[in-house]
GROMACS .gro file of C-alpha atoms in nm:
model
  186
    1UNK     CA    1  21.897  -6.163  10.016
    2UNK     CA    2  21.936  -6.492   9.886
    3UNK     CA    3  22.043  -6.722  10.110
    4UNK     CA    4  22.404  -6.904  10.106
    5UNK     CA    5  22.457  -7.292  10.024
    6UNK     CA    6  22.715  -7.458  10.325
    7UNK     CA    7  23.094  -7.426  10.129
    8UNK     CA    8  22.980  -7.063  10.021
    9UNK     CA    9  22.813  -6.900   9.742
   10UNK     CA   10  22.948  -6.851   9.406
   11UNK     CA   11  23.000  -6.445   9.461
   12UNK     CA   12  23.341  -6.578   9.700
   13UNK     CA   13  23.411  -6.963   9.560
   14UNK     CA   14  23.348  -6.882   9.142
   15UNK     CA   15  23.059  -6.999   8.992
   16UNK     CA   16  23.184  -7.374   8.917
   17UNK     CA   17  23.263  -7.431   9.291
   18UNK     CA   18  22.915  -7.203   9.352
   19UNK     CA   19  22.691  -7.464   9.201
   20UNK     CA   20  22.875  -7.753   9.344
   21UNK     CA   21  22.807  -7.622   9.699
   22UNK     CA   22  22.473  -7.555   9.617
   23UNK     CA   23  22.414  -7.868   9.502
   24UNK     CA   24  22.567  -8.042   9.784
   25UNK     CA   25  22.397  -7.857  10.064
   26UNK     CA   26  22.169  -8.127  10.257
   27UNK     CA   27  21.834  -8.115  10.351
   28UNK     CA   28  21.700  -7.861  10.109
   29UNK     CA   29  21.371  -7.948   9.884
   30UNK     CA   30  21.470  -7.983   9.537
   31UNK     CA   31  21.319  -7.830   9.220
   32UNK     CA   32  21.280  -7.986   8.876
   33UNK     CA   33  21.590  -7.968   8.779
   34UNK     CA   34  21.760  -8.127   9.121
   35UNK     CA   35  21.923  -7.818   9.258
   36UNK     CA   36  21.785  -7.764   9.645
   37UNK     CA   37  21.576  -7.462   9.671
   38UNK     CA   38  21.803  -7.221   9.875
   39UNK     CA   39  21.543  -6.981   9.905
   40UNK     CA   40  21.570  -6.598  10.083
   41UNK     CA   41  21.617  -6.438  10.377
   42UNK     CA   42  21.394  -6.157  10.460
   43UNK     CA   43  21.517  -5.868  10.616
   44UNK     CA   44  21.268  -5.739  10.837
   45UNK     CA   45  21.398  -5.365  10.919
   46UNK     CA   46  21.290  -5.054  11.161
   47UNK     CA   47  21.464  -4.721  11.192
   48UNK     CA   48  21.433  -4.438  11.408
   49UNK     CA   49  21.395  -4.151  11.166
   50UNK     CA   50  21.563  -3.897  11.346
   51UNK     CA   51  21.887  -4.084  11.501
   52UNK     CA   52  21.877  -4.378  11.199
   53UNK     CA   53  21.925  -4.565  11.475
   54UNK     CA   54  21.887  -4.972  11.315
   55UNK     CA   55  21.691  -5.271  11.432
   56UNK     CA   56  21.723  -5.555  11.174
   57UNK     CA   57  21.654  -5.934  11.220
   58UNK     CA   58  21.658  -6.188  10.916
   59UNK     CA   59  21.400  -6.445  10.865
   60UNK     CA   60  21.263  -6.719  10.650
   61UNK     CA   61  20.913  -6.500  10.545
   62UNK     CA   62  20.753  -6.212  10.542
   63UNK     CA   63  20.411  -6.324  10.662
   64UNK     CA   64  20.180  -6.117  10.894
   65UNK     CA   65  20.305  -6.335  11.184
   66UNK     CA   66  20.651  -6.237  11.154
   67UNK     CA   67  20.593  -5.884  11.081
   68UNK     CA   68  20.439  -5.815  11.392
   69UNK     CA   69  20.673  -6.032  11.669
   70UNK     CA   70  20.918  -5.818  11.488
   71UNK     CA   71  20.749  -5.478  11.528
   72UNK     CA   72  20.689  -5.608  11.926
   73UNK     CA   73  21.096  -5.663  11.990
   74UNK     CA   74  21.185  -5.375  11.778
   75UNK     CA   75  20.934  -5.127  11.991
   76UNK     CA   76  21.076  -5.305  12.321
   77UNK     CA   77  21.404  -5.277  12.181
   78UNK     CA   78  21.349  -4.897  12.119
   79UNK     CA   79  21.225  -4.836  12.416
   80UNK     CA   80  21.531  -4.986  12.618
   81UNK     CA   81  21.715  -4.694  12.425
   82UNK     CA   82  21.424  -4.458  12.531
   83UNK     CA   83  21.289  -4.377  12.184
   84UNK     CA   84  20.873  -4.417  12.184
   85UNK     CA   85  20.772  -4.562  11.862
   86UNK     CA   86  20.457  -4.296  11.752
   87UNK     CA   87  20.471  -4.392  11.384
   88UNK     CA   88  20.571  -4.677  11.167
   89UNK     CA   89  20.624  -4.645  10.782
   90UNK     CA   90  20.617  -4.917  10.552
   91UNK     CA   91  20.590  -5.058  10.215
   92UNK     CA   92  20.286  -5.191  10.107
   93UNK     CA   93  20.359  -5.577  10.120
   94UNK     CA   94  20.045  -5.805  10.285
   95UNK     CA   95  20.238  -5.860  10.570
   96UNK     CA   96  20.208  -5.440  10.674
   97UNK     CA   97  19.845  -5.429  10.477
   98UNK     CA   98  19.731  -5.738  10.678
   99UNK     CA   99  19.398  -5.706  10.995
  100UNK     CA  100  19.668  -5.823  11.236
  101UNK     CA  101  19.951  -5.551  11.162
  102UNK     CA  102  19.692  -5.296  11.136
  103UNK     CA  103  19.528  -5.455  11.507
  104UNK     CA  104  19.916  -5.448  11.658
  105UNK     CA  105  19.955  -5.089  11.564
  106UNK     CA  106  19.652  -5.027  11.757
  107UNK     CA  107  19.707  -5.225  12.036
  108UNK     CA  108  20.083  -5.043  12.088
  109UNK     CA  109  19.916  -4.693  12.003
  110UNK     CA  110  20.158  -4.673  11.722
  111UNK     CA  111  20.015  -4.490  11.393
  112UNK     CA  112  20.036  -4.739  11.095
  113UNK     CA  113  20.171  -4.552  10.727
  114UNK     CA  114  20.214  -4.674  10.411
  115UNK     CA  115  20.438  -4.575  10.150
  116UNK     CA  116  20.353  -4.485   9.830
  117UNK     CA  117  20.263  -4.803   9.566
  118UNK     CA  118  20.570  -4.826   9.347
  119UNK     CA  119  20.792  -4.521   9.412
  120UNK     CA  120  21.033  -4.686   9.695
  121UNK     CA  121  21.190  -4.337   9.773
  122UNK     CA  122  20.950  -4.291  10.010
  123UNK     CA  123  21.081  -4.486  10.224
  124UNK     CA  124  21.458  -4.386  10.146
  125UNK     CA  125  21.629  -4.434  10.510
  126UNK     CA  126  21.561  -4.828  10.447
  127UNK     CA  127  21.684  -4.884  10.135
  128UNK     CA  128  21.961  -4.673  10.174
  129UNK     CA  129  22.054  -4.918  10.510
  130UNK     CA  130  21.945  -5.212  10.345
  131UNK     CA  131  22.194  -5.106  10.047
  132UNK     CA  132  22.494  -5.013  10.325
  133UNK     CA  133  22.358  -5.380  10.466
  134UNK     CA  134  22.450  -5.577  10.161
  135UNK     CA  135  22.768  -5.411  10.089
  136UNK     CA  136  22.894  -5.376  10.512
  137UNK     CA  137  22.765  -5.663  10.621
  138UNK     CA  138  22.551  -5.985  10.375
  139UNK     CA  139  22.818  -5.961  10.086
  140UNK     CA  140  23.107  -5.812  10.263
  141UNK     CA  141  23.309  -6.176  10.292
  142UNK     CA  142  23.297  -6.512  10.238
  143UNK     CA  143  23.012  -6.689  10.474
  144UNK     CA  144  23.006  -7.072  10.448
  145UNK     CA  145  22.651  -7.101  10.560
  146UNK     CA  146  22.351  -6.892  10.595
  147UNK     CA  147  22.375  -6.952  10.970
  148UNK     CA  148  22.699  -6.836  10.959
  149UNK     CA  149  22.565  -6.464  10.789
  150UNK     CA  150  22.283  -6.455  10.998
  151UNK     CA  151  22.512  -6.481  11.336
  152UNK     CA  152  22.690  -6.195  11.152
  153UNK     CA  153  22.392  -5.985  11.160
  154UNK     CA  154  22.440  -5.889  11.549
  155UNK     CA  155  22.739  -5.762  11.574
  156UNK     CA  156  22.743  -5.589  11.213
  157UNK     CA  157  22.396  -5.355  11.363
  158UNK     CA  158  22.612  -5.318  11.700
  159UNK     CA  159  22.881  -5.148  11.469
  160UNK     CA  160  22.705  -4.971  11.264
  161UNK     CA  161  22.459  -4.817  11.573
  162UNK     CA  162  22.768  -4.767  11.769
  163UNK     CA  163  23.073  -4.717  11.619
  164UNK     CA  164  23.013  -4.664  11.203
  165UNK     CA  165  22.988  -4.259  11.144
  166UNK     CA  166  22.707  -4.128  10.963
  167UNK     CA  167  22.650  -3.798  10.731
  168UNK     CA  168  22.315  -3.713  10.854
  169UNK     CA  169  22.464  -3.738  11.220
  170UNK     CA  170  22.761  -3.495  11.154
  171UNK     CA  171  22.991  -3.826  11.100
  172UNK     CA  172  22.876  -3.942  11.431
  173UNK     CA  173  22.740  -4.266  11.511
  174UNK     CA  174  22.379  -4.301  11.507
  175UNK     CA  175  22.344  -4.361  11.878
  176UNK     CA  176  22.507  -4.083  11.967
  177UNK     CA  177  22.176  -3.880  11.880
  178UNK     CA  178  21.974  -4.066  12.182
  179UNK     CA  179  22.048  -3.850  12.448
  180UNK     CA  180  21.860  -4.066  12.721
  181UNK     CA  181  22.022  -4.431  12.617
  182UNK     CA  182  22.138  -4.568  13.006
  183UNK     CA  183  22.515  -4.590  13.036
  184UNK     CA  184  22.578  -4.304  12.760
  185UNK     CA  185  22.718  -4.056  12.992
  186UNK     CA  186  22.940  -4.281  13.198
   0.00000   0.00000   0.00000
């Protein structure tokens, strides 16, 4: 997702008001022509497969380094919920191709896959959330910063884990197909 200048981005504000936030957001680098370089935010995403249960966090890369202190909260994160991560499937990006993914995988005894080159329907469950992800939660209103979205991000997962039904869960919400989460049965 591309990231949002402080006043808001031009999708909310119109395109004339847009660019002038852009250009007045401090401390970016510039590019040739002046504007700062806003840059992305990289959605770094793991679902359970059979619950769609979601674990998202948003970052500045996608580097090797990232990848992997993200695959160690999401397995701890998992595992809180009592779900064992036996499997992970992803694209085919240097960060999941990379010696130190592949060495992580080992060390957590987790089985490293790899979709497909090219044909992103492998990996369906993803971009399916990360399309109900743009439209629920990183376009759904006006943000006036990136900080701003990315604070978002929290409660928008708790929502849709909790409380958002879902067709392959018979309109349920996804956590409702953990049977062992603690608390559940209160």
């Amino acid at each position: 997702f591309g990231n949002i200048p402080d006043g808001g981005g031009w999708r909310y504000v119109g395109r004339r008001q847009g660019e002038k936030n852009r250009s007045a957001t401090p401390d970016k680098p510039k590019n040739k022509w002046r504007d700062p370089k806003l840059g992305y935010a990289f959605i770094h995403t793991v679902i359970d497969d059979h619950s769609r249960v979601a674990y998202s966090e948003a970052h500045d890369d996608e580097t090797a380094t990232t990848a992997v202190a993200v695959l160690h909260r999401a397995v701890e994160w998992f595992t809180d919920r009592g779900v064992t991560v036996e499997r992970v499937l992803s694209d085919n990006g240097g960060a999941y191709r990379s010696h130190l993914w592949r060495d992580t995988c080992e060390a957590l005894s987790i089985t490293p896959k790899w979709t497909r080159p090219y044909r992103p329907q492998t990996n369906g469950k993803v971009e399916r959330f990360h399309r109900t992800m743009a439209d629920g939660w990183a376009y759904a209103r006006c943000y006036t910063s990136e900080q701003e979205r990315r604070d978002a991000l929290t409660d928008w997962l708790h929502q849709y884990n909790h409380h958002r039904p879902h067709t392959a869960c018979d309109y349920q919400p996804p956590i409702s197909r953990l049977t062992n989460v603690p608390g559940q049965y209160t």
